[in-house]
Amino acid sequence: MMVIKNIGELTGIVPEGVLRKEGAAMDELVSLKDAFLSIEGTRIKDFGPMADCPVPGEGEEILDAGGGTVMPSFCDSHTHICYAGTREQEFIDKINGLDYEQIAARGGGILNSADLLHDTPEEDLFAQTMSRVDEVVAKGTGAIEIKSGYGLTVEDELKMLRVIKRVKESTPATVKATFLGAHAVGRAYRGRQEAYVDLVCEEMIPAAVSEGLADFVDVFCDEGFFTVPQTDRILSAGESYGLAAKIHANELACSGGVQVAASHNALSVDHLERTTGKEIEALIGTRTMPTMLPGSSFFLGIPYGPAKAFIAAGLGLALASDYNPGSSPSGDMRFVMAMGCIKMHLTPAQAFNACTLNSAYAMGVSDSLGSITRGKKANLIVTTPLPSLAFIPYCHQTPFIREVILCGKTV
Ligand code: NIG
Ligand code: FE
């Protein structure tokens, strides 16, 4: 057992069974001042006022939080951190005035990463991916979803998914794998998009599932990428193999992706930078978690998703990093939280819930992660003493992490 004592504020307490927060509840944040928290094995055992702190037995570990805050780790429900090399030239092209679609149309963008990945040995890809996972774990991420989608051939998609599986086995953070073969049309299929969709449905999905490599299926349903009917086919194929749907939609245009994903009972719909009331309507009453990715708005200079409108309509909201080499080369969830507040006008409590419980929900793990709840996995951040929770997104460059605890152990 480990006991964390002298917690200045224990925050993010959620009753058992609450798997997401929506509408007005997004602004609720339950905290306990002057608290303790105990951990048994990998799980949160108990917590309460310091006055009730158990006396640890022999050999039991005590961690003195020294008046710092203890909160659940961030959950990052949308990343592409399994990639090879980097794309600084496109960064410079962007500075010089090209936009994301122009770069992609020139054969850069995702296809550039696919070429790099093809030429990178699996071992090296694993090392590069692990170093990024270690980077974000040190920044407080305790659960991360990782997509394929820089393979775009059967072999290279499987190579990515095998690397993601190895990452799952190698990090104490929780990892979920998403098959995103429909991220772009592979080079060999240029001009034959329907044939590529056949390959995704008939070869890639069955192969990924037969090796047990994918938890979810995702499609880049947007202008210049995959159409609504193609997305429908791919999500149906995924479903028939037991993969829940996620989607990239409404980043570049009002693509219809939200509606098709909702019709497939998707776990999440992601991006949503260009969204109207129609998308909001399509999501009301569904199990689908709207997920916004302010890092890509920041990096690409495109609009931020209308987060407040979603919440005002009674919907939930998750935030994630989209960590990838083309549109968001950062996995810093604290910065994501800061952008949520500064650029999307979320309150610190809303941004906190969006980066913890709701993002855990968006990757299907909020029954065991994303809040301070007895029995949940002890994936926690112990902070330096903070004047208030708002300090985290407000002074977003000041170091605030004292300890990261994953599966009940300090990392
Ligand atoms: O989520 N939008 C599509 N895919 C990624 C970008 C991938 C890339 O450019 O490498 C995204 O923004
Ligand atoms: Fe993405």
PDB file of N, CA, C and O in Angstrom, residues 341-371:
ATOM      1  N   CYS A 341      -9.011  26.998 -22.222  1.00  0.00           N
ATOM      2  CA  CYS A 341      -9.451  28.178 -21.453  1.00  0.00           C
ATOM      3  C   CYS A 341      -9.256  29.460 -22.254  1.00  0.00           C
ATOM      4  O   CYS A 341     -10.170  30.277 -22.372  1.00  0.00           O
ATOM      5  N   ILE A 342      -8.053  29.630 -22.806  1.00  0.00           N
ATOM      6  CA  ILE A 342      -7.699  30.928 -23.394  1.00  0.00           C
ATOM      7  C   ILE A 342      -8.393  31.133 -24.744  1.00  0.00           C
ATOM      8  O   ILE A 342      -8.887  32.216 -25.042  1.00  0.00           O
ATOM      9  N   LYS A 343      -8.428  30.087 -25.550  1.00  0.00           N
ATOM     10  CA  LYS A 343      -8.934  30.241 -26.914  1.00  0.00           C
ATOM     11  C   LYS A 343     -10.379  29.779 -27.090  1.00  0.00           C
ATOM     12  O   LYS A 343     -11.049  30.190 -28.027  1.00  0.00           O
ATOM     13  N   MET A 344     -10.815  28.866 -26.233  1.00  0.00           N
ATOM     14  CA  MET A 344     -12.168  28.328 -26.402  1.00  0.00           C
ATOM     15  C   MET A 344     -13.092  28.791 -25.276  1.00  0.00           C
ATOM     16  O   MET A 344     -14.249  28.381 -25.223  1.00  0.00           O
ATOM     17  N   HIS A 345     -12.538  29.590 -24.378  1.00  0.00           N
ATOM     18  CA  HIS A 345     -13.325  30.201 -23.297  1.00  0.00           C
ATOM     19  C   HIS A 345     -13.957  29.188 -22.345  1.00  0.00           C
ATOM     20  O   HIS A 345     -15.036  29.418 -21.802  1.00  0.00           O
ATOM     21  N   LEU A 346     -13.295  28.071 -22.168  1.00  0.00           N
ATOM     22  CA  LEU A 346     -13.766  27.117 -21.157  1.00  0.00           C
ATOM     23  C   LEU A 346     -13.323  27.605 -19.788  1.00  0.00           C
ATOM     24  O   LEU A 346     -12.252  28.226 -19.652  1.00  0.00           O
ATOM     25  N   THR A 347     -14.110  27.312 -18.772  1.00  0.00           N
ATOM     26  CA  THR A 347     -13.645  27.574 -17.407  1.00  0.00           C
ATOM     27  C   THR A 347     -12.559  26.530 -17.093  1.00  0.00           C
ATOM     28  O   THR A 347     -12.523  25.454 -17.716  1.00  0.00           O
ATOM     29  N   PRO A 348     -11.699  26.819 -16.118  1.00  0.00           N
ATOM     30  CA  PRO A 348     -10.700  25.803 -15.753  1.00  0.00           C
ATOM     31  C   PRO A 348     -11.350  24.464 -15.381  1.00  0.00           C
ATOM     32  O   PRO A 348     -10.824  23.404 -15.730  1.00  0.00           O
ATOM     33  N   ALA A 349     -12.501  24.499 -14.719  1.00  0.00           N
ATOM     34  CA  ALA A 349     -13.166  23.231 -14.354  1.00  0.00           C
ATOM     35  C   ALA A 349     -13.633  22.485 -15.604  1.00  0.00           C
ATOM     36  O   ALA A 349     -13.462  21.265 -15.716  1.00  0.00           O
ATOM     37  N   GLN A 350     -14.206  23.210 -16.573  1.00  0.00           N
ATOM     38  CA  GLN A 350     -14.643  22.547 -17.819  1.00  0.00           C
ATOM     39  C   GLN A 350     -13.442  21.960 -18.564  1.00  0.00           C
ATOM     40  O   GLN A 350     -13.499  20.825 -19.062  1.00  0.00           O
ATOM     41  N   ALA A 351     -12.363  22.727 -18.634  1.00  0.00           N
ATOM     42  CA  ALA A 351     -11.180  22.242 -19.343  1.00  0.00           C
ATOM     43  C   ALA A 351     -10.587  21.025 -18.627  1.00  0.00           C
ATOM     44  O   ALA A 351     -10.144  20.062 -19.259  1.00  0.00           O
ATOM     45  N   PHE A 352     -10.600  21.076 -17.305  1.00  0.00           N
ATOM     46  CA  PHE A 352     -10.102  19.947 -16.505  1.00  0.00           C
ATOM     47  C   PHE A 352     -10.919  18.685 -16.797  1.00  0.00           C
ATOM     48  O   PHE A 352     -10.364  17.617 -17.083  1.00  0.00           O
ATOM     49  N   ASN A 353     -12.240  18.801 -16.749  1.00  0.00           N
ATOM     50  CA  ASN A 353     -13.086  17.632 -17.027  1.00  0.00           C
ATOM     51  C   ASN A 353     -12.896  17.143 -18.460  1.00  0.00           C
ATOM     52  O   ASN A 353     -12.940  15.937 -18.726  1.00  0.00           O
ATOM     53  N   ALA A 354     -12.665  18.087 -19.382  1.00  0.00           N
ATOM     54  CA  ALA A 354     -12.477  17.716 -20.787  1.00  0.00           C
ATOM     55  C   ALA A 354     -11.164  16.961 -21.008  1.00  0.00           C
ATOM     56  O   ALA A 354     -11.050  16.173 -21.949  1.00  0.00           O
ATOM     57  N   CYS A 355     -10.179  17.218 -20.157  1.00  0.00           N
ATOM     58  CA  CYS A 355      -8.848  16.595 -20.314  1.00  0.00           C
ATOM     59  C   CYS A 355      -8.661  15.367 -19.429  1.00  0.00           C
ATOM     60  O   CYS A 355      -7.589  14.748 -19.450  1.00  0.00           O
ATOM     61  N   THR A 356      -9.679  15.049 -18.612  1.00  0.00           N
ATOM     62  CA  THR A 356      -9.536  13.891 -17.708  1.00  0.00           C
ATOM     63  C   THR A 356     -10.698  12.905 -17.923  1.00  0.00           C
ATOM     64  O   THR A 356     -10.594  12.032 -18.769  1.00  0.00           O
ATOM     65  N   LEU A 357     -11.823  13.116 -17.219  1.00  0.00           N
ATOM     66  CA  LEU A 357     -12.911  12.132 -17.297  1.00  0.00           C
ATOM     67  C   LEU A 357     -13.455  11.994 -18.724  1.00  0.00           C
ATOM     68  O   LEU A 357     -13.646  10.878 -19.222  1.00  0.00           O
ATOM     69  N   ASN A 358     -13.730  13.126 -19.378  1.00  0.00           N
ATOM     70  CA  ASN A 358     -14.370  13.035 -20.698  1.00  0.00           C
ATOM     71  C   ASN A 358     -13.420  12.506 -21.769  1.00  0.00           C
ATOM     72  O   ASN A 358     -13.850  11.810 -22.694  1.00  0.00           O
ATOM     73  N   SER A 359     -12.138  12.819 -21.656  1.00  0.00           N
ATOM     74  CA  SER A 359     -11.204  12.261 -22.640  1.00  0.00           C
ATOM     75  C   SER A 359     -10.970  10.777 -22.350  1.00  0.00           C
ATOM     76  O   SER A 359     -10.738   9.983 -23.267  1.00  0.00           O
ATOM     77  N   ALA A 360     -11.070  10.383 -21.071  1.00  0.00           N
ATOM     78  CA  ALA A 360     -11.020   8.946 -20.764  1.00  0.00           C
ATOM     79  C   ALA A 360     -12.217   8.242 -21.412  1.00  0.00           C
ATOM     80  O   ALA A 360     -12.085   7.170 -22.017  1.00  0.00           O
ATOM     81  N   TYR A 361     -13.387   8.877 -21.314  1.00  0.00           N
ATOM     82  CA  TYR A 361     -14.599   8.318 -21.937  1.00  0.00           C
ATOM     83  C   TYR A 361     -14.399   8.166 -23.448  1.00  0.00           C
ATOM     84  O   TYR A 361     -14.767   7.141 -24.040  1.00  0.00           O
ATOM     85  N   ALA A 362     -13.793   9.197 -24.057  1.00  0.00           N
ATOM     86  CA  ALA A 362     -13.624   9.198 -25.525  1.00  0.00           C
ATOM     87  C   ALA A 362     -12.671   8.112 -25.997  1.00  0.00           C
ATOM     88  O   ALA A 362     -12.589   7.841 -27.201  1.00  0.00           O
ATOM     89  N   MET A 363     -11.918   7.503 -25.082  1.00  0.00           N
ATOM     90  CA  MET A 363     -11.090   6.351 -25.461  1.00  0.00           C
ATOM     91  C   MET A 363     -11.527   5.081 -24.727  1.00  0.00           C
ATOM     92  O   MET A 363     -10.781   4.102 -24.638  1.00  0.00           O
ATOM     93  N   GLY A 364     -12.752   5.141 -24.212  1.00  0.00           N
ATOM     94  CA  GLY A 364     -13.372   3.922 -23.669  1.00  0.00           C
ATOM     95  C   GLY A 364     -12.797   3.421 -22.363  1.00  0.00           C
ATOM     96  O   GLY A 364     -12.914   2.240 -22.041  1.00  0.00           O
ATOM     97  N   VAL A 365     -12.180   4.309 -21.576  1.00  0.00           N
ATOM     98  CA  VAL A 365     -11.553   3.841 -20.330  1.00  0.00           C
ATOM     99  C   VAL A 365     -12.036   4.604 -19.088  1.00  0.00           C
ATOM    100  O   VAL A 365     -11.421   4.493 -18.028  1.00  0.00           O
ATOM    101  N   SER A 366     -13.163   5.336 -19.209  1.00  0.00           N
ATOM    102  CA  SER A 366     -13.540   6.161 -18.055  1.00  0.00           C
ATOM    103  C   SER A 366     -14.135   5.340 -16.915  1.00  0.00           C
ATOM    104  O   SER A 366     -14.386   5.866 -15.832  1.00  0.00           O
ATOM    105  N   ASP A 367     -14.336   4.026 -17.125  1.00  0.00           N
ATOM    106  CA  ASP A 367     -14.719   3.193 -15.979  1.00  0.00           C
ATOM    107  C   ASP A 367     -13.520   2.914 -15.075  1.00  0.00           C
ATOM    108  O   ASP A 367     -13.691   2.499 -13.933  1.00  0.00           O
ATOM    109  N   SER A 368     -12.310   3.160 -15.568  1.00  0.00           N
ATOM    110  CA  SER A 368     -11.138   2.861 -14.735  1.00  0.00           C
ATOM    111  C   SER A 368     -10.128   4.003 -14.658  1.00  0.00           C
ATOM    112  O   SER A 368      -9.096   3.866 -14.002  1.00  0.00           O
ATOM    113  N   LEU A 369     -10.393   5.113 -15.316  1.00  0.00           N
ATOM    114  CA  LEU A 369      -9.433   6.225 -15.343  1.00  0.00           C
ATOM    115  C   LEU A 369     -10.170   7.557 -15.418  1.00  0.00           C
ATOM    116  O   LEU A 369     -11.375   7.610 -15.645  1.00  0.00           O
ATOM    117  N   GLY A 370      -9.427   8.651 -15.236  1.00  0.00           N
ATOM    118  CA  GLY A 370      -9.969   9.979 -15.503  1.00  0.00           C
ATOM    119  C   GLY A 370     -10.544  10.701 -14.300  1.00  0.00           C
ATOM    120  O   GLY A 370     -11.021  11.830 -14.438  1.00  0.00           O
ATOM    121  N   SER A 371     -10.525  10.080 -13.121  1.00  0.00           N
ATOM    122  CA  SER A 371     -11.031  10.780 -11.932  1.00  0.00           C
ATOM    123  C   SER A 371     -10.469  10.142 -10.676  1.00  0.00           C
ATOM    124  O   SER A 371      -9.876   9.061 -10.720  1.00  0.00           O
TER     125      SER A 371
END
